[in-house]
Amino acid sequence: MNVETQPGGRPPIERRAPLELTVVVPTFNERENVPLLVERLDRVLAGTVWEVVFVDDDSPDGTADVVRGLSSTDRRVRVIERIGRRGLSSATVEGVLSSAAPYFAVMDADLQHDDEKLPVMLERIKADDLDIVVGSRYITAKTSAGLNQRRQAISDFAGRVSRLVLHAEVSDPMSGFFMMTRPAFDEAVHGLSQQGFKILLDLFASSPRPLRFAEIQCKFSPRLHGESKLDSMAAWEFGMLILDKLIGRYVPVRFVVFCFIGGTGVVVHLATLYLCGALGAAFAVSQTAAVIVAMTWNFFLNNFITYRDRQLKGWALVRGLLSFYAVCALGAVANVGVAEIVYEKKEAWWLAALAGAVIGVVWNFAVSSYLTWRRRGS
Ligand code: GDD
Ligand code: MN
């Protein structure tokens, strides 16, 4: 059928009936799944005016090309392609922002989610005048068949921790399958952390008022093609998101982690000093060794934890280590300088030392985040 014009020159149905639902699907290497998902949406959403937006982060397997292929003959299929960016949450947010529908749903591309529940969710959100309907794995069953034992344990633990910031008794706050109204999303969007995987958790935690929600039991099947991107990185992102929601209002989370690692560096410093002394080294030699060991320790821990998302590898790791030494050396100079100034003002020695340490750590954090772990791309 020609969708552009109809007999009598009237606008086509697709133009007249307002869009009701946008399905937002973040993708990374999902080319085989895309056509299958569109086919299923077409079937389950018959009778609804819908569209699907795939938000693809420049997948090497050419997912975006596959979507464009479908898009050229089916206007309900759209793609947003992002270059030099990664992240499930931020991709979801951009997909929603690109939509003009009053309702949107979020789901995985890999056919793990129970797409047949979409019409039920839509009916429910309208009938009960809700903000959000969550596709939950846990209302009736405590486990989900699609997860192995280790993933199940992680998922349970994450669920417990996230209730700290949730303000709601959601049985499955880790779910990646839900439907929401656009106005409720707009209220929360400016407060979102947009960190990592947990967009649903982020939405609940960032909404200025408690969300009116319902949960619908869904089955969660094993993924069809490709592999899961939820690895240790996702665990890191989850931890950072929870910390951000708990303390991010007062101090940047990265700074807190950086200070904490700095604290362990002090212990390493003292231990090295003690060891060298015990081995009979002169104080100046021991102190130099201790400084180098502590800086190296801090560098690797920060590279592994604080800046996991910008982790340096290969030559960049060597360059990063050297720049970190340089930054810390200047930080030490600032530390001593400030401590002296305070000490000369006849303040207590510990206050002087503390002032020096604070200046040193702030300097190290600010400059190394720029020089050593500079964000590339986005
Ligand atoms: N644009 C974009 N960018 N999409 C991504 C990225 C990214 O960096 N990483 C993953 N995706 C896409 C995948 O292609 C998939 O469509 C969807 O996001 C979810 O990723 P999966 O790799 O399928 O994650 P999962 O199945 O292990 O995790 C699912 O279940 C979790 C519950 O245990 C997701 O729905 C999670 O959100 C959910 O928390
Ligand atoms: Mn999945």
Short mmCIF file of C-alpha atoms and ligand atoms in Angstrom, two decimals:
data_model
loop_
_atom_site.label_atom_id
_atom_site.label_comp_id
_atom_site.label_asym_id
_atom_site.label_seq_id
_atom_site.Cartn_x
_atom_site.Cartn_y
_atom_site.Cartn_z
CA MET A 1 0.00 0.00 0.00
CA ASN A 2 1.16 3.50 -0.73
CA VAL A 3 1.36 5.23 2.63
CA GLU A 4 2.03 8.73 1.26
CA THR A 5 -1.32 9.41 -0.39
CA GLN A 6 -4.71 7.85 -0.34
CA PRO A 7 -7.59 8.16 -2.77
CA GLY A 8 -9.09 11.63 -2.61
CA GLY A 9 -5.79 13.22 -1.57
CA ARG A 10 -6.61 12.86 2.13
CA PRO A 11 -3.70 12.50 4.51
CA PRO A 12 -2.91 8.89 5.29
CA ILE A 13 -4.12 7.26 8.48
CA GLU A 14 -0.57 7.22 9.80
CA ARG A 15 -0.48 11.00 9.64
CA ARG A 16 -3.85 11.60 11.17
CA ALA A 17 -3.90 9.29 14.16
CA PRO A 18 -1.63 10.72 16.84
CA LEU A 19 1.37 8.71 17.90
CA GLU A 20 0.67 6.90 21.12
CA LEU A 21 3.73 4.84 22.05
CA THR A 22 7.45 5.03 21.34
CA VAL A 23 9.47 1.92 22.08
CA VAL A 24 13.05 2.92 22.90
CA VAL A 25 15.66 0.24 22.30
CA PRO A 26 19.32 0.93 23.08
CA THR A 27 21.53 -1.26 20.92
CA PHE A 28 25.12 -2.34 20.79
CA ASN A 29 25.94 -5.13 18.33
CA GLU A 30 22.42 -6.41 17.86
CA ARG A 31 22.11 -6.64 14.08
CA GLU A 32 20.47 -10.08 14.02
CA ASN A 33 17.93 -9.14 16.65
CA VAL A 34 16.68 -5.88 15.14
CA PRO A 35 14.49 -7.28 12.32
CA LEU A 36 13.07 -9.95 14.62
CA LEU A 37 12.15 -7.38 17.26
CA VAL A 38 10.44 -5.10 14.74
CA GLU A 39 8.43 -8.05 13.45
CA ARG A 40 7.29 -8.90 16.94
CA LEU A 41 6.37 -5.32 17.77
CA ASP A 42 4.35 -5.18 14.58
CA ARG A 43 2.42 -8.22 15.75
CA VAL A 44 1.87 -7.42 19.41
CA LEU A 45 1.16 -3.71 18.94
CA ALA A 46 -1.41 -4.06 16.16
CA GLY A 47 -4.17 -1.57 16.94
CA THR A 48 -1.82 0.97 18.56
CA VAL A 49 -0.07 3.85 16.80
CA TRP A 50 3.53 3.13 17.69
CA GLU A 51 7.11 3.66 16.58
CA VAL A 52 10.41 2.15 17.64
CA VAL A 53 13.64 4.14 18.12
CA PHE A 54 16.90 2.24 18.15
CA VAL A 55 19.65 4.22 19.84
CA ASP A 56 22.89 2.75 18.61
CA ASP A 57 26.38 3.60 19.86
CA ASP A 58 28.20 3.10 16.59
CA SER A 59 28.09 -0.73 16.82
CA PRO A 60 30.93 -2.30 14.83
CA ASP A 61 28.56 -4.99 13.53
CA GLY A 62 26.58 -2.37 11.61
CA THR A 63 23.37 -2.49 13.66
CA ALA A 64 22.50 1.07 12.63
CA ASP A 65 22.66 0.15 8.93
CA VAL A 66 20.25 -2.69 9.50
CA VAL A 67 17.83 -0.32 11.22
CA ARG A 68 18.15 2.24 8.41
CA GLY A 69 17.40 -0.55 5.94
CA LEU A 70 14.08 -1.20 7.69
CA SER A 71 13.49 2.48 8.24
CA SER A 72 13.54 3.30 4.54
CA THR A 73 10.35 1.32 3.97
CA ASP A 74 8.77 1.53 7.41
CA ARG A 75 8.42 4.98 8.96
CA ARG A 76 7.65 3.50 12.34
CA VAL A 77 11.29 2.45 12.62
CA ARG A 78 13.86 5.10 13.48
CA VAL A 79 17.52 5.14 14.43
CA ILE A 80 19.64 7.54 16.45
CA GLU A 81 23.30 6.87 15.97
CA ARG A 82 25.81 8.19 18.50
CA ILE A 83 29.49 8.43 17.75
CA GLY A 84 32.20 8.27 20.40
CA ARG A 85 29.70 7.66 23.19
CA ARG A 86 28.66 4.62 25.17
CA GLY A 87 26.05 3.92 27.79
CA LEU A 88 22.69 2.31 28.09
CA SER A 89 21.12 5.01 30.28
CA SER A 90 22.19 7.99 28.24
CA ALA A 91 21.13 6.19 25.06
CA THR A 92 17.69 5.58 26.54
CA VAL A 93 17.32 9.21 27.58
CA GLU A 94 18.18 10.42 24.09
CA GLY A 95 15.72 8.00 22.55
CA VAL A 96 12.91 9.23 24.78
CA LEU A 97 13.75 12.88 24.13
CA SER A 98 13.50 12.27 20.39
CA SER A 99 9.92 11.05 20.73
CA ALA A 100 6.62 12.93 20.51
CA ALA A 101 4.51 10.21 22.06
CA PRO A 102 2.71 10.56 25.40
CA TYR A 103 3.94 7.08 26.41
CA PHE A 104 7.22 5.31 25.91
CA ALA A 105 8.55 1.85 26.68
CA VAL A 106 12.16 0.77 27.13
CA MET A 107 13.38 -2.71 26.29
CA ASP A 108 16.43 -4.76 25.28
CA ALA A 109 16.97 -5.53 21.61
CA ASP A 110 17.79 -9.16 22.28
CA LEU A 111 14.21 -10.47 22.61
CA GLN A 112 14.75 -11.27 26.28
CA HIS A 113 11.85 -9.11 27.31
CA ASP A 114 8.27 -10.19 27.23
CA ASP A 115 7.06 -8.00 24.36
CA GLU A 116 3.56 -9.47 24.52
CA LYS A 117 3.09 -7.53 27.74
CA LEU A 118 3.41 -4.18 25.97
CA PRO A 119 -0.33 -3.79 25.22
CA VAL A 120 -1.16 -4.89 28.78
CA MET A 121 1.24 -2.29 30.16
CA LEU A 122 -0.23 0.42 27.98
CA GLU A 123 -3.76 -0.41 29.04
CA ARG A 124 -2.77 -0.49 32.69
CA ILE A 125 -0.86 2.81 32.68
CA LYS A 126 -3.87 4.55 31.13
CA ALA A 127 -6.62 2.84 33.10
CA ASP A 128 -5.00 3.41 36.50
CA ASP A 129 -3.55 6.80 35.59
CA LEU A 130 -0.02 5.68 36.50
CA ASP A 131 3.38 7.24 35.86
CA ILE A 132 5.16 4.00 35.23
CA VAL A 133 4.57 0.28 34.77
CA VAL A 134 7.52 -2.02 35.45
CA GLY A 135 7.96 -5.41 33.82
CA SER A 136 9.14 -7.40 36.82
CA ARG A 137 10.75 -10.79 37.04
CA TYR A 138 10.02 -11.22 40.73
CA ILE A 139 6.41 -10.60 41.66
CA THR A 140 5.33 -14.21 41.66
CA ALA A 141 8.63 -16.05 41.24
CA LYS A 142 11.77 -15.29 43.20
CA THR A 143 14.06 -16.23 40.35
CA SER A 144 14.16 -15.79 36.63
CA ALA A 145 15.05 -18.56 34.22
CA GLY A 146 17.18 -16.30 32.03
CA LEU A 147 19.84 -15.75 34.71
CA ASN A 148 22.48 -18.16 35.97
CA GLN A 149 23.13 -18.54 39.69
CA ARG A 150 25.90 -15.97 39.94
CA ARG A 151 23.94 -13.36 38.01
CA GLN A 152 20.93 -14.15 40.21
CA ALA A 153 22.91 -13.48 43.39
CA ILE A 154 24.29 -10.23 42.00
CA SER A 155 20.84 -9.17 40.91
CA ASP A 156 19.39 -9.87 44.39
CA PHE A 157 22.16 -7.97 46.15
CA ALA A 158 21.83 -5.02 43.79
CA GLY A 159 18.10 -4.99 44.44
CA ARG A 160 18.65 -4.70 48.18
CA VAL A 161 21.21 -1.92 47.89
CA SER A 162 19.13 0.07 45.47
CA ARG A 163 16.17 0.21 47.84
CA LEU A 164 18.35 2.64 49.81
CA VAL A 165 17.80 5.32 47.21
CA LEU A 166 14.52 4.25 45.64
CA HIS A 167 11.72 5.73 47.75
CA ALA A 168 9.51 2.89 46.48
CA GLU A 169 8.89 -0.79 47.07
CA VAL A 170 9.70 -1.99 43.56
CA SER A 171 10.31 -5.72 43.45
CA ASP A 172 12.62 -5.52 40.43
CA PRO A 173 14.33 -2.13 40.27
CA MET A 174 17.02 -3.62 38.00
CA SER A 175 14.52 -4.38 35.28
CA GLY A 176 15.33 -3.03 31.85
CA PHE A 177 11.72 -3.36 30.68
CA PHE A 178 9.17 -0.70 31.60
CA MET A 179 6.68 1.82 30.28
CA MET A 180 6.35 5.41 31.44
CA THR A 181 4.44 8.59 30.65
CA ARG A 182 6.36 11.38 29.03
CA PRO A 183 5.29 14.06 31.58
CA ALA A 184 6.62 11.93 34.47
CA PHE A 185 9.87 11.43 32.59
CA ASP A 186 10.18 15.17 31.94
CA GLU A 187 9.89 15.89 35.64
CA ALA A 188 12.77 13.54 36.44
CA VAL A 189 15.05 14.06 33.47
CA HIS A 190 17.06 17.01 34.78
CA GLY A 191 17.98 15.13 37.94
CA LEU A 192 19.11 11.92 36.23
CA SER A 193 22.64 10.67 36.78
CA GLN A 194 22.54 8.90 33.42
CA GLN A 195 25.33 6.68 34.67
CA GLY A 196 25.49 3.16 33.44
CA PHE A 197 22.76 0.57 33.06
CA LYS A 198 20.21 1.34 35.68
CA ILE A 199 17.91 3.80 34.03
CA LEU A 200 14.81 2.58 35.87
CA LEU A 201 16.49 2.95 39.25
CA ASP A 202 17.78 6.36 38.20
CA LEU A 203 14.26 7.48 37.22
CA PHE A 204 12.75 6.40 40.54
CA ALA A 205 15.57 7.98 42.53
CA SER A 206 15.53 11.23 40.53
CA SER A 207 11.81 11.90 40.36
CA PRO A 208 10.93 14.93 42.49
CA ARG A 209 7.81 13.13 43.77
CA PRO A 210 7.02 9.46 44.42
CA LEU A 211 6.05 7.81 41.14
CA ARG A 212 2.66 6.13 40.84
CA PHE A 213 3.65 2.71 39.64
CA ALA A 214 2.49 -0.84 39.08
CA GLU A 215 4.41 -4.00 38.33
CA ILE A 216 3.52 -6.67 35.86
CA GLN A 217 4.97 -10.14 36.05
CA CYS A 218 7.09 -10.87 32.99
CA LYS A 219 9.07 -13.81 31.85
CA PHE A 220 12.70 -13.15 31.11
CA SER A 221 14.11 -15.44 28.44
CA PRO A 222 17.75 -16.14 27.62
CA ARG A 223 19.06 -13.75 24.97
CA LEU A 224 18.68 -14.95 21.39
CA HIS A 225 21.78 -13.69 19.55
CA GLY A 226 25.01 -11.98 20.57
CA GLU A 227 26.28 -11.55 24.10
CA SER A 228 25.42 -9.58 27.25
CA LYS A 229 27.30 -6.35 27.87
CA LEU A 230 26.66 -6.47 31.60
CA ASP A 231 30.09 -7.23 33.04
CA SER A 232 32.19 -5.89 35.88
CA MET A 233 31.86 -2.48 34.26
CA ALA A 234 28.14 -2.58 34.91
CA ALA A 235 28.80 -3.40 38.56
CA TRP A 236 31.11 -0.41 38.79
CA GLU A 237 28.55 1.85 37.15
CA PHE A 238 25.90 0.59 39.50
CA GLY A 239 28.06 1.37 42.55
CA MET A 240 28.84 4.84 41.25
CA LEU A 241 25.14 5.50 40.59
CA ILE A 242 24.13 4.50 44.12
CA LEU A 243 26.91 6.64 45.63
CA ASP A 244 25.94 9.52 43.37
CA LYS A 245 22.34 9.35 44.58
CA LEU A 246 23.44 9.14 48.22
CA ILE A 247 26.18 11.78 48.35
CA GLY A 248 26.48 13.26 44.84
CA ARG A 249 24.45 16.29 45.94
CA TYR A 250 27.24 17.32 48.32
CA VAL A 251 30.50 16.13 46.72
CA PRO A 252 31.44 14.52 43.41
CA VAL A 253 31.54 10.73 43.86
CA ARG A 254 34.82 10.40 42.00
CA PHE A 255 36.47 12.79 44.42
CA VAL A 256 35.34 10.75 47.40
CA VAL A 257 36.70 7.55 45.84
CA PHE A 258 39.93 9.36 44.96
CA CYS A 259 40.35 10.56 48.58
CA PHE A 260 39.63 7.10 49.91
CA ILE A 261 42.31 5.61 47.67
CA GLY A 262 44.62 8.43 48.73
CA GLY A 263 44.05 7.28 52.32
CA THR A 264 45.15 3.76 51.46
CA GLY A 265 48.20 5.36 49.78
CA VAL A 266 49.19 6.93 53.09
CA VAL A 267 49.17 3.49 54.70
CA VAL A 268 51.24 2.07 51.85
CA HIS A 269 53.66 4.98 52.21
CA LEU A 270 54.17 4.38 55.92
CA ALA A 271 54.52 0.62 55.45
CA THR A 272 57.19 1.09 52.77
CA LEU A 273 59.03 3.60 54.93
CA TYR A 274 59.01 1.16 57.81
CA LEU A 275 60.18 -1.74 55.66
CA CYS A 276 63.04 0.22 54.10
CA GLY A 277 64.09 1.44 57.54
CA ALA A 278 64.05 -2.11 58.83
CA LEU A 279 66.26 -3.11 55.90
CA GLY A 280 68.74 -0.46 56.99
CA ALA A 281 68.19 2.13 54.23
CA ALA A 282 68.94 5.81 54.95
CA PHE A 283 65.87 7.96 55.67
CA ALA A 284 66.09 9.98 52.44
CA VAL A 285 66.27 6.78 50.39
CA SER A 286 63.40 5.17 52.30
CA GLN A 287 61.27 8.28 51.95
CA THR A 288 61.90 8.47 48.19
CA ALA A 289 61.05 4.81 47.77
CA ALA A 290 57.90 5.22 49.85
CA VAL A 291 56.72 8.20 47.81
CA ILE A 292 57.20 6.33 44.53
CA VAL A 293 55.53 3.15 45.78
CA ALA A 294 52.57 5.09 47.18
CA MET A 295 52.10 7.14 44.00
CA THR A 296 52.25 4.02 41.87
CA TRP A 297 49.78 2.27 44.14
CA ASN A 298 47.40 5.23 43.93
CA PHE A 299 47.74 5.43 40.18
CA PHE A 300 46.82 1.80 39.57
CA LEU A 301 43.94 1.79 42.02
CA ASN A 302 42.53 4.98 40.53
CA ASN A 303 42.94 3.59 37.06
CA PHE A 304 41.14 0.44 38.13
CA ILE A 305 38.35 1.95 40.24
CA THR A 306 37.90 5.73 40.11
CA TYR A 307 38.40 5.99 36.36
CA ARG A 308 37.31 2.52 35.34
CA ASP A 309 35.25 4.06 32.56
CA ARG A 310 38.34 5.81 31.16
CA GLN A 311 40.80 3.06 32.02
CA LEU A 312 44.26 3.50 30.49
CA LYS A 313 45.90 0.53 28.81
CA GLY A 314 49.10 -0.15 26.84
CA TRP A 315 51.19 2.92 26.06
CA ALA A 316 48.52 5.22 27.41
CA LEU A 317 49.04 3.49 30.75
CA VAL A 318 52.76 4.33 30.77
CA ARG A 319 52.09 7.91 29.70
CA GLY A 320 49.37 8.16 32.32
CA LEU A 321 51.65 6.91 35.08
CA LEU A 322 54.33 9.46 34.20
CA SER A 323 51.83 12.31 34.07
CA PHE A 324 50.42 11.16 37.41
CA TYR A 325 53.92 11.30 38.95
CA ALA A 326 54.30 14.84 37.62
CA VAL A 327 50.91 15.94 38.93
CA CYS A 328 51.59 14.44 42.37
CA ALA A 329 55.06 16.00 42.54
CA LEU A 330 53.55 19.45 42.04
CA GLY A 331 50.79 18.51 44.48
CA ALA A 332 53.45 17.72 47.07
CA VAL A 333 55.07 21.11 46.54
CA ALA A 334 51.69 22.82 46.99
CA ASN A 335 51.05 20.66 50.05
CA VAL A 336 54.30 21.66 51.76
CA GLY A 337 53.95 25.31 50.72
CA VAL A 338 50.48 25.72 52.13
CA ALA A 339 51.35 23.81 55.29
CA GLU A 340 54.27 26.17 55.88
CA ILE A 341 52.16 29.28 55.39
CA VAL A 342 49.59 28.03 57.89
CA TYR A 343 52.30 26.95 60.33
CA GLU A 344 53.97 30.37 60.17
CA LYS A 345 50.64 31.93 61.16
CA LYS A 346 51.22 30.16 64.51
CA GLU A 347 48.45 27.66 63.91
CA ALA A 348 48.72 24.17 65.37
CA TRP A 349 51.04 21.81 63.47
CA TRP A 350 48.22 19.38 62.74
CA LEU A 351 46.04 22.11 61.29
CA ALA A 352 48.93 23.15 59.04
CA ALA A 353 49.46 19.56 57.96
CA LEU A 354 45.75 19.10 57.30
CA ALA A 355 45.54 22.29 55.23
CA GLY A 356 48.50 21.11 53.17
CA ALA A 357 47.00 17.68 52.65
CA VAL A 358 43.63 19.10 51.56
CA ILE A 359 45.27 21.41 49.01
CA GLY A 360 47.43 18.53 47.80
CA VAL A 361 44.58 16.10 47.29
CA VAL A 362 42.31 18.66 45.62
CA TRP A 363 45.13 19.60 43.28
CA ASN A 364 45.95 15.98 42.49
CA PHE A 365 42.33 15.15 41.81
CA ALA A 366 41.54 18.18 39.68
CA VAL A 367 44.69 18.10 37.58
CA SER A 368 44.96 14.34 37.15
CA SER A 369 41.32 14.08 36.08
CA TYR A 370 42.20 16.54 33.35
CA LEU A 371 45.73 15.45 32.41
CA THR A 372 45.93 11.76 33.25
CA TRP A 373 42.39 10.51 32.75
CA ARG A 374 41.07 13.07 30.33
CA ARG A 375 37.72 12.10 28.87
CA ARG A 376 37.90 11.37 25.18
CA GLY A 377 35.05 11.54 22.70
CA SER A 378 31.90 12.63 24.50
N1 GDD B 1 23.27 2.30 22.90
C1 GDD B 1 23.79 1.40 23.73
N2 GDD B 1 25.01 1.67 24.32
N3 GDD B 1 23.16 0.24 23.97
C2 GDD B 1 23.73 -0.65 24.80
C3 GDD B 1 24.97 -0.43 25.41
C4 GDD B 1 25.63 0.81 25.16
O1 GDD B 1 26.71 1.11 25.65
N4 GDD B 1 25.26 -1.51 26.19
C5 GDD B 1 24.25 -2.37 26.02
N5 GDD B 1 23.33 -1.87 25.17
C6 GDD B 1 22.05 -2.46 24.74
C7 GDD B 1 22.11 -3.90 24.30
O2 GDD B 1 22.36 -4.01 22.92
C8 GDD B 1 20.73 -4.40 24.66
O3 GDD B 1 19.77 -4.11 23.67
C9 GDD B 1 20.38 -3.61 25.91
O4 GDD B 1 21.19 -2.44 25.86
C10 GDD B 1 20.67 -4.38 27.21
O5 GDD B 1 21.99 -4.91 27.19
P1 GDD B 1 22.26 -6.46 27.44
O6 GDD B 1 23.66 -6.70 27.13
O7 GDD B 1 21.20 -7.27 26.74
O8 GDD B 1 22.05 -6.51 29.01
P2 GDD B 1 21.50 -7.70 29.86
O9 GDD B 1 20.48 -8.51 29.14
O10 GDD B 1 22.66 -8.42 30.45
O11 GDD B 1 20.78 -6.89 31.02
C11 GDD B 1 19.40 -6.65 30.96
O12 GDD B 1 18.83 -7.14 32.12
C12 GDD B 1 19.21 -6.46 33.28
C13 GDD B 1 18.54 -7.10 34.44
O13 GDD B 1 19.34 -8.11 34.93
C14 GDD B 1 19.11 -5.17 30.77
O14 GDD B 1 17.74 -4.99 30.48
C15 GDD B 1 19.46 -4.37 31.98
O15 GDD B 1 18.99 -3.03 31.81
C16 GDD B 1 18.80 -5.01 33.17
O16 GDD B 1 19.21 -4.31 34.32
MN MN B 2 19.55 -8.36 27.35
#
